[in-house]
């Protein structure tokens, strides 16, 4: 399934457009996966980083108290940190801190996938371009094209992390489990 999804993204002239369409179709099924381990297995095994970004973006938009119109960027990922609630409806008795832990896990996965799509490679928007256009980008040795909302400072990050910690203290009302603190420091 993952290979077929990856090929479906790649064969289109606009991988960005096809990944949006595929994510829109898959998203309702993600919401109905009952176990965290199954959701994580599905998302972690995705071959298409671009499709993973789109699915996680939809997941966070779905969980935001106030959805944003920002394009996917580092600023939007920070926005999700402070405006997302527990991502999915749970039918079991999962403790609240584990739900927040899952949210932080997916936020880290979104950040890594986004970096793979845009920032980590020397080709500008290489995964958003068709295979034919990628060859031209390789020949031209194109530089990454960052968006204005990718320009965030360490102070921005620190403030958003502090806001999140404050929000978590209100929700949990207890010392944070070590797993949450580890995920926050990795995300930071």
Coordinates of N, CA and C in Angstrom, one line a residue:
X1 N 0.8 -1.2 0.0 CA 0.0 0.0 0.0 C 0.9 1.3 0.0
X2 N 1.9 1.3 0.9 CA 2.7 2.5 0.9 C 3.5 2.7 -0.4
X3 N 3.9 1.7 -1.0 CA 4.6 1.8 -2.3 C 3.6 2.4 -3.4
X4 N 2.4 1.8 -3.4 CA 1.4 2.3 -4.3 C 1.1 3.8 -4.1
X5 N 1.0 4.2 -2.8 CA 0.7 5.6 -2.5 C 1.8 6.5 -3.0
X6 N 3.0 6.0 -2.8 CA 4.2 6.8 -3.2 C 4.2 7.0 -4.7
X7 N 3.9 5.9 -5.4 CA 3.9 5.9 -6.9 C 2.8 6.9 -7.4
X8 N 1.6 6.8 -6.7 CA 0.5 7.7 -7.1 C 0.9 9.2 -6.9
X9 N 1.7 9.5 -5.9 CA 2.1 10.9 -5.8 C 3.1 11.2 -6.9
X10 N 4.0 10.3 -7.2 CA 5.1 10.6 -8.1 C 4.7 10.7 -9.6
X11 N 3.6 10.0 -10.0 CA 3.3 9.9 -11.4 C 2.6 11.2 -11.9
X12 N 2.1 12.0 -11.0 CA 1.4 13.2 -11.4 C 2.4 14.3 -11.8
X13 N 2.0 15.2 -12.7 CA 2.9 16.3 -13.1 C 3.2 17.2 -11.9
X14 N 2.2 17.2 -11.0 CA 2.4 18.1 -9.8 C 2.2 17.2 -8.5
X15 N 3.3 16.6 -8.0 CA 3.2 15.8 -6.8 C 2.6 16.5 -5.6
X16 N 2.7 17.8 -5.5 CA 2.1 18.6 -4.5 C 0.6 18.5 -4.5
X17 N 0.1 18.6 -5.7 CA -1.4 18.5 -5.9 C -1.9 17.1 -5.7
X18 N -1.2 16.1 -6.2 CA -1.7 14.8 -6.1 C -1.6 14.3 -4.6
X19 N -0.6 14.8 -3.9 CA -0.5 14.4 -2.5 C -1.6 15.0 -1.7
X20 N -2.1 16.2 -2.0 CA -3.2 16.8 -1.4 C -4.5 16.0 -1.6
X21 N -4.7 15.6 -2.9 CA -5.9 14.8 -3.2 C -5.9 13.5 -2.5
X22 N -4.7 12.8 -2.5 CA -4.7 11.5 -1.8 C -4.8 11.7 -0.3
X23 N -4.2 12.7 0.3 CA -4.4 12.9 1.7 C -5.8 13.2 2.1
X24 N -6.5 13.9 1.2 CA -8.0 14.2 1.5 C -8.8 12.9 1.5
X25 N -8.4 11.9 0.7 CA -9.1 10.7 0.6 C -8.8 9.8 1.8
X26 N -7.5 9.7 2.2 CA -7.0 8.8 3.2 C -7.4 9.4 4.6
X27 N -7.4 10.7 4.8 CA -7.6 11.3 6.1 C -8.7 10.7 7.0
X28 N -10.0 10.5 6.4 CA -11.0 10.0 7.2 C -10.7 8.6 7.8
X29 N -9.9 7.8 7.0 CA -9.5 6.5 7.5 C -8.6 6.5 8.6
X30 N -7.7 7.5 8.6 CA -6.7 7.7 9.7 C -7.5 8.0 11.0
X31 N -8.5 8.8 10.9 CA -9.3 9.2 12.1 C -9.9 8.0 12.7
X32 N -10.2 6.9 11.9 CA -10.9 5.7 12.4 C -9.9 4.6 12.8
X33 N -8.6 4.8 12.7 CA -7.7 3.8 13.2 C -7.8 3.8 14.7
X34 N -8.1 2.7 15.3 CA -8.4 2.7 16.8 C -7.2 2.7 17.7
X35 N -6.1 2.2 17.3 CA -4.9 2.1 18.2 C -3.8 3.0 17.8
X36 N -3.2 3.6 18.8 CA -2.0 4.5 18.5 C -0.9 3.7 17.7
X37 N -0.7 2.5 18.1 CA 0.4 1.7 17.5 C 0.1 1.5 16.0
X38 N -1.2 1.3 15.7 CA -1.5 1.2 14.3 C -1.4 2.5 13.5
X39 N -1.8 3.6 14.1 CA -1.6 4.9 13.4 C -0.2 5.2 13.2
X40 N 0.6 4.9 14.2 CA 2.1 5.2 14.1 C 2.7 4.3 13.1
X41 N 2.3 3.0 13.0 CA 2.9 2.1 12.0 C 2.5 2.6 10.6
X42 N 1.3 3.1 10.4 CA 0.9 3.6 9.1 C 1.7 4.8 8.7
X43 N 1.8 5.8 9.6 CA 2.5 7.0 9.3 C 4.0 6.8 9.2
X44 N 4.6 6.0 10.1 CA 6.0 5.8 10.0 C 6.5 5.0 8.8
X45 N 5.7 4.2 8.2 CA 6.1 3.4 7.1 C 5.8 4.1 5.7
X46 N 5.3 5.3 5.8 CA 4.9 6.0 4.5 C 6.2 6.3 3.7
X47 N 6.2 5.9 2.5 CA 7.4 6.1 1.6 C 7.5 7.5 1.1
X48 N 6.3 8.2 0.9 CA 6.3 9.5 0.4 C 6.3 10.5 1.6
X49 N 7.4 11.2 1.7 CA 7.5 12.3 2.7 C 6.5 13.4 2.5
X50 N 6.2 13.7 1.3 CA 5.3 14.8 0.9 C 3.9 14.4 1.4
X51 N 3.5 13.1 1.1 CA 2.1 12.7 1.5 C 2.0 12.6 3.0
X52 N 3.1 12.2 3.7 CA 3.1 12.2 5.2 C 2.9 13.6 5.7
X53 N 3.6 14.5 5.1 CA 3.4 15.9 5.5 C 1.9 16.4 5.4
X54 N 1.4 16.1 4.2 CA 0.0 16.5 4.0 C -1.0 15.8 5.0
X55 N -0.8 14.5 5.2 CA -1.7 13.8 6.2 C -1.6 14.4 7.6
X56 N -0.3 14.6 8.0 CA -0.1 15.1 9.4 C -0.6 16.6 9.5
X57 N -0.5 17.3 8.4 CA -1.0 18.7 8.4 C -2.5 18.7 8.5
X58 N -3.2 17.8 7.8 CA -4.7 17.6 8.0 C -5.0 17.2 9.4
X59 N -4.3 16.3 9.9 CA -4.5 15.8 11.3 C -4.5 17.0 12.3
X60 N -3.4 17.8 12.2 CA -3.3 18.9 13.1 C -4.3 20.0 12.8
X61 N -4.6 20.3 11.6 CA -5.7 21.3 11.3 C -7.0 20.8 11.9
X62 N -7.3 19.5 11.8 CA -8.5 18.9 12.4 C -8.6 19.1 13.9
X63 N -7.4 19.1 14.5 CA -7.4 19.2 16.0 C -7.2 20.6 16.5
X64 N -7.0 21.6 15.7 CA -6.8 23.0 16.1 C -8.1 23.6 16.6
X65 N -8.0 24.3 17.7 CA -9.1 25.1 18.1 C -9.5 26.2 17.2
X66 N -8.4 26.8 16.5 CA -8.6 27.8 15.5 C -7.7 27.5 14.3
X67 N -8.2 26.8 13.3 CA -7.4 26.4 12.1 C -6.8 27.7 11.5
X68 N -5.6 27.5 10.9 CA -4.9 28.5 10.3 C -4.8 28.4 8.8
X69 N -4.6 29.5 8.1 CA -4.4 29.5 6.6 C -3.0 29.6 6.2
X70 N -2.1 29.5 7.2 CA -0.6 29.6 6.8 C -0.3 28.4 5.9
X71 N 0.6 28.6 5.0 CA 1.1 27.4 4.2 C 2.0 26.5 5.2
X72 N 2.1 25.3 4.8 CA 3.0 24.4 5.7 C 4.4 25.0 5.7
X73 N 4.8 25.3 6.9 CA 6.1 26.0 7.2 C 6.5 25.7 8.6
X74 N 7.6 26.2 9.0 CA 8.1 26.1 10.4 C 7.1 26.9 11.3
X75 N 6.7 28.0 10.9 CA 5.8 28.8 11.7 C 4.5 28.1 11.9
X76 N 4.0 27.4 10.9 CA 2.7 26.6 11.0 C 2.9 25.5 12.0
X77 N 4.1 24.8 12.0 CA 4.3 23.7 12.9 C 4.3 24.3 14.3
X78 N 4.9 25.4 14.5 CA 4.9 26.1 15.9 C 3.5 26.4 16.2
X79 N 2.7 26.9 15.3 CA 1.3 27.2 15.5 C 0.5 26.0 16.0
X80 N 0.8 24.8 15.4 CA 0.2 23.6 15.8 C 0.5 23.2 17.2
X81 N 1.7 23.5 17.6 CA 2.2 23.2 19.0 C 1.3 23.9 20.0
X82 N 0.9 25.1 19.7 CA 0.1 25.9 20.7 C -1.4 25.9 20.5
X83 N -1.8 25.4 19.4 CA -3.3 25.4 19.1 C -3.9 24.1 18.9
X84 N -3.2 23.0 18.9 CA -3.7 21.7 18.8 C -4.2 21.1 20.1
X85 N -5.3 20.4 20.1 CA -5.7 19.7 21.3 C -5.4 18.2 21.0
X86 N -5.9 17.4 21.9 CA -5.7 16.0 21.7 C -6.2 15.6 20.3
X87 N -5.4 14.9 19.6 CA -5.6 14.7 18.2 C -6.9 13.9 17.8
X88 N -7.0 12.8 18.4 CA -8.0 11.9 18.0 C -9.0 11.5 19.1
X89 N -10.2 11.2 18.7 CA -11.1 10.7 19.8 C -10.8 9.3 20.2
X90 N -10.7 9.2 21.5 CA -10.3 7.8 22.0 C -11.5 7.2 22.6
X91 N -11.6 5.9 22.3 CA -12.7 5.1 22.8 C -12.3 4.3 24.1
X92 N -11.0 4.2 24.2 CA -10.5 3.4 25.4 C -10.1 4.4 26.5
X93 N -9.6 3.9 27.5 CA -9.3 4.7 28.7 C -7.8 5.2 28.7
X94 N -7.3 5.7 27.6 CA -5.9 6.2 27.5 C -5.8 7.4 28.4
X95 N -4.7 7.4 29.2 CA -4.5 8.6 30.1 C -4.2 9.8 29.2
X96 N -4.6 10.9 29.8 CA -4.5 12.2 29.0 C -3.1 12.5 28.6
X97 N -2.1 12.2 29.5 CA -0.7 12.5 29.2 C -0.2 11.7 28.0
X98 N -0.7 10.5 27.8 CA -0.4 9.7 26.6 C -1.0 10.2 25.3
X99 N -2.1 10.9 25.4 CA -2.7 11.5 24.3 C -1.8 12.7 23.8
X100 N -1.4 13.5 24.8 CA -0.5 14.6 24.5 C 0.9 14.1 24.0
X101 N 1.3 13.0 24.5 CA 2.6 12.4 24.1 C 2.5 12.0 22.6
X102 N 1.3 11.4 22.2 CA 1.1 11.0 20.8 C 1.1 12.3 19.9
X103 N 0.5 13.4 20.4 CA 0.5 14.6 19.6 C 1.9 15.1 19.4
X104 N 2.7 15.1 20.4 CA 4.1 15.6 20.3 C 4.9 14.7 19.3
X105 N 4.6 13.4 19.4 CA 5.2 12.4 18.5 C 4.9 12.8 17.0
X106 N 3.7 13.0 16.7 CA 3.3 13.4 15.4 C 3.8 14.7 14.9
X107 N 3.9 15.7 15.9 CA 4.5 17.0 15.6 C 5.9 16.8 15.2
X108 N 6.7 16.0 15.9 CA 8.1 15.8 15.5 C 8.2 15.1 14.2
X109 N 7.3 14.1 13.9 CA 7.3 13.5 12.6 C 7.0 14.4 11.5
X110 N 6.0 15.4 11.7 CA 5.7 16.4 10.8 C 6.9 17.3 10.5
X111 N 7.6 17.7 11.5 CA 8.8 18.5 11.4 C 9.9 17.8 10.6
X112 N 10.1 16.5 10.9 CA 11.2 15.8 10.1 C 10.8 15.6 8.7
X113 N 9.5 15.3 8.4 CA 9.0 15.1 7.1 C 9.1 16.4 6.3
X114 N 8.7 17.5 6.9 CA 8.8 18.8 6.3 C 10.3 19.1 5.9
X115 N 11.2 18.9 6.8 CA 12.6 19.1 6.6 C 13.1 18.3 5.4
X116 N 12.6 17.0 5.3 CA 13.0 16.2 4.2 C 12.4 16.7 2.9
X117 N 11.2 17.3 2.9 CA 10.6 17.8 1.7 C 11.2 19.1 1.2
X118 N 11.5 20.0 2.2 CA 11.9 21.3 1.8 C 13.4 21.6 2.2
X119 N 13.7 21.4 3.4 CA 15.0 22.0 3.9 C 16.2 21.2 3.8
X120 N 16.1 19.9 4.0 CA 17.3 19.0 4.2 C 18.0 18.7 2.9
X121 N 17.4 18.9 1.7 CA 18.0 18.5 0.5 C 18.5 19.7 -0.3
X122 N 19.5 19.6 -1.1 CA 20.0 20.8 -1.8 C 19.1 21.2 -3.0
X123 N 18.1 20.4 -3.3 CA 17.2 20.8 -4.4 C 16.0 21.6 -3.9
X124 N 15.7 22.7 -4.5 CA 14.5 23.5 -4.1 C 13.2 22.7 -4.4
X125 N 12.5 22.5 -3.3 CA 11.1 21.9 -3.5 C 11.2 20.6 -4.3
X126 N 12.2 19.8 -4.1 CA 12.4 18.7 -5.0 C 11.3 17.7 -5.0
X127 N 10.7 17.5 -3.8 CA 9.6 16.5 -3.8 C 8.3 17.1 -4.2
X128 N 8.3 18.4 -4.4 CA 7.1 19.0 -4.9 C 7.1 19.2 -6.4
X129 N 8.2 18.8 -7.0 CA 8.3 19.0 -8.4 C 8.2 17.6 -9.1
X130 N 7.8 17.6 -10.4 CA 7.7 16.4 -11.1 C 9.1 15.8 -11.3
X131 N 9.1 14.5 -11.6 CA 10.4 13.8 -11.9 C 11.2 14.5 -13.0
X132 N 10.5 14.9 -14.0 CA 11.2 15.5 -15.1 C 11.9 16.9 -14.7
X133 N 11.1 17.6 -13.9 CA 11.6 18.9 -13.4 C 12.7 18.7 -12.4
X134 N 12.7 17.7 -11.7 CA 13.8 17.4 -10.7 C 15.1 17.2 -11.4
X135 N 15.1 16.6 -12.6 CA 16.4 16.5 -13.3 C 17.0 17.8 -13.7
X136 N 16.1 18.8 -14.1 CA 16.6 20.1 -14.4 C 17.1 20.8 -13.2
X137 N 16.5 20.6 -12.0 CA 16.9 21.2 -10.8 C 18.3 20.6 -10.4
X138 N 18.5 19.3 -10.6 CA 19.8 18.7 -10.3 C 20.9 19.4 -11.2
X139 N 20.6 19.5 -12.5 CA 21.6 20.1 -13.4 C 21.9 21.5 -13.0
X140 N 20.8 22.3 -12.6 CA 21.0 23.7 -12.3 C 21.6 23.9 -10.9
X141 N 21.7 22.8 -10.1 CA 22.1 22.9 -8.7 C 21.3 24.0 -8.0
X142 N 20.0 23.9 -8.1 CA 19.1 24.9 -7.5 C 19.2 24.9 -6.0
X143 N 19.1 26.0 -5.4 CA 19.1 26.2 -3.9 C 17.7 26.1 -3.4
X144 N 17.5 25.7 -2.1 CA 16.2 25.6 -1.5 C 15.5 26.9 -1.5
X145 N 14.2 26.9 -1.8 CA 13.4 28.1 -1.7 C 12.6 28.1 -0.4
X146 N 13.0 28.9 0.5 CA 12.3 28.9 1.8 C 11.2 30.0 1.8
X147 N 10.2 29.7 2.5 CA 9.1 30.7 2.6 C 9.4 31.7 3.7
X148 N 8.7 32.8 3.7 CA 8.9 33.8 4.8 C 8.5 33.2 6.1
X149 N 7.5 32.3 6.2 CA 7.1 31.7 7.4 C 8.1 30.6 7.9
X150 N 9.1 30.3 7.1 CA 10.2 29.4 7.6 C 11.3 30.1 8.4
X151 N 11.2 31.5 8.4 CA 12.2 32.3 9.1 C 11.7 32.5 10.5
X152 N 12.1 31.6 11.4 CA 11.7 31.7 12.8 C 13.0 31.8 13.6
X153 N 12.9 32.4 14.8 CA 14.1 32.6 15.6 C 14.1 31.6 16.8
X154 N 15.2 31.5 17.5 CA 15.3 30.6 18.7 C 14.4 31.2 19.8
X155 N 14.2 32.5 19.8 CA 13.3 33.1 20.8 C 11.9 32.7 20.5
X156 N 11.5 32.7 19.2 CA 10.1 32.2 18.8 C 9.9 30.8 19.3
X157 N 10.9 30.0 19.1 CA 10.7 28.6 19.5 C 10.6 28.5 21.0
X158 N 11.5 29.2 21.7 CA 11.5 29.1 23.2 C 10.2 29.6 23.8
X159 N 9.6 30.7 23.2 CA 8.3 31.2 23.7 C 7.2 30.2 23.4
X160 N 7.2 29.6 22.3 CA 6.1 28.6 22.0 C 6.2 27.4 22.9
X161 N 7.4 27.0 23.1 CA 7.6 25.8 24.0 C 7.1 26.2 25.4
X162 N 7.5 27.3 25.9 CA 7.0 27.8 27.2 C 5.5 27.9 27.3
X163 N 4.9 28.4 26.2 CA 3.4 28.5 26.2 C 2.8 27.1 26.2
X164 N 3.4 26.2 25.5 CA 2.9 24.8 25.5 C 3.0 24.2 26.9
X165 N 4.2 24.4 27.5 CA 4.3 23.8 28.9 C 3.3 24.4 29.8
X166 N 3.0 25.7 29.7 CA 2.0 26.3 30.6 C 0.7 25.7 30.3
X167 N 0.3 25.5 29.1 CA -1.0 24.9 28.7 C -1.0 23.5 29.2
X168 N 0.1 22.7 29.1 CA 0.1 21.3 29.6 C -0.1 21.3 31.1
X169 N 0.5 22.2 31.8 CA 0.3 22.2 33.3 C -1.1 22.5 33.7
X170 N -1.8 23.3 32.9 CA -3.2 23.5 33.2 C -4.0 22.3 32.9
X171 N -3.7 21.6 31.9 CA -4.5 20.4 31.5 C -4.2 19.2 32.4
X172 N -2.9 18.9 32.6 CA -2.5 17.8 33.4 C -2.5 18.1 34.9
X173 N -2.2 19.3 35.3 CA -2.2 19.6 36.7 C -1.3 18.8 37.6
X174 N -0.2 18.3 37.0 CA 0.7 17.4 37.7 C 2.1 17.5 37.0
X175 N 3.1 17.0 37.6 CA 4.4 17.0 36.9 C 4.3 16.2 35.7
X176 N 5.1 16.7 34.7 CA 5.0 16.0 33.4 C 5.8 14.7 33.4
X177 N 5.2 13.7 32.8 CA 6.0 12.4 32.7 C 7.3 12.7 31.9
X178 N 8.3 11.9 32.1 CA 9.6 12.1 31.5 C 9.5 12.0 30.0
X179 N 8.6 11.1 29.4 CA 8.4 11.0 28.0 C 8.0 12.3 27.3
X180 N 7.2 13.1 28.0 CA 6.7 14.4 27.4 C 7.9 15.3 27.4
X181 N 8.6 15.4 28.5 CA 9.7 16.3 28.5 C 10.8 16.0 27.5
X182 N 11.0 14.7 27.3 CA 12.0 14.3 26.3 C 11.5 14.7 24.9
X183 N 10.3 14.5 24.6 CA 9.7 14.8 23.3 C 9.8 16.3 23.1
X184 N 9.5 17.1 24.1 CA 9.6 18.5 24.0 C 11.0 19.0 23.7
X185 N 12.0 18.4 24.3 CA 13.4 18.8 24.1 C 13.8 18.3 22.7
X186 N 13.4 17.2 22.2 CA 13.7 16.8 20.9 C 13.1 17.7 19.9
X187 N 11.9 18.1 20.1 CA 11.2 19.0 19.2 C 11.8 20.3 19.1
X188 N 12.2 20.8 20.3 CA 12.9 22.1 20.4 C 14.2 22.1 19.6

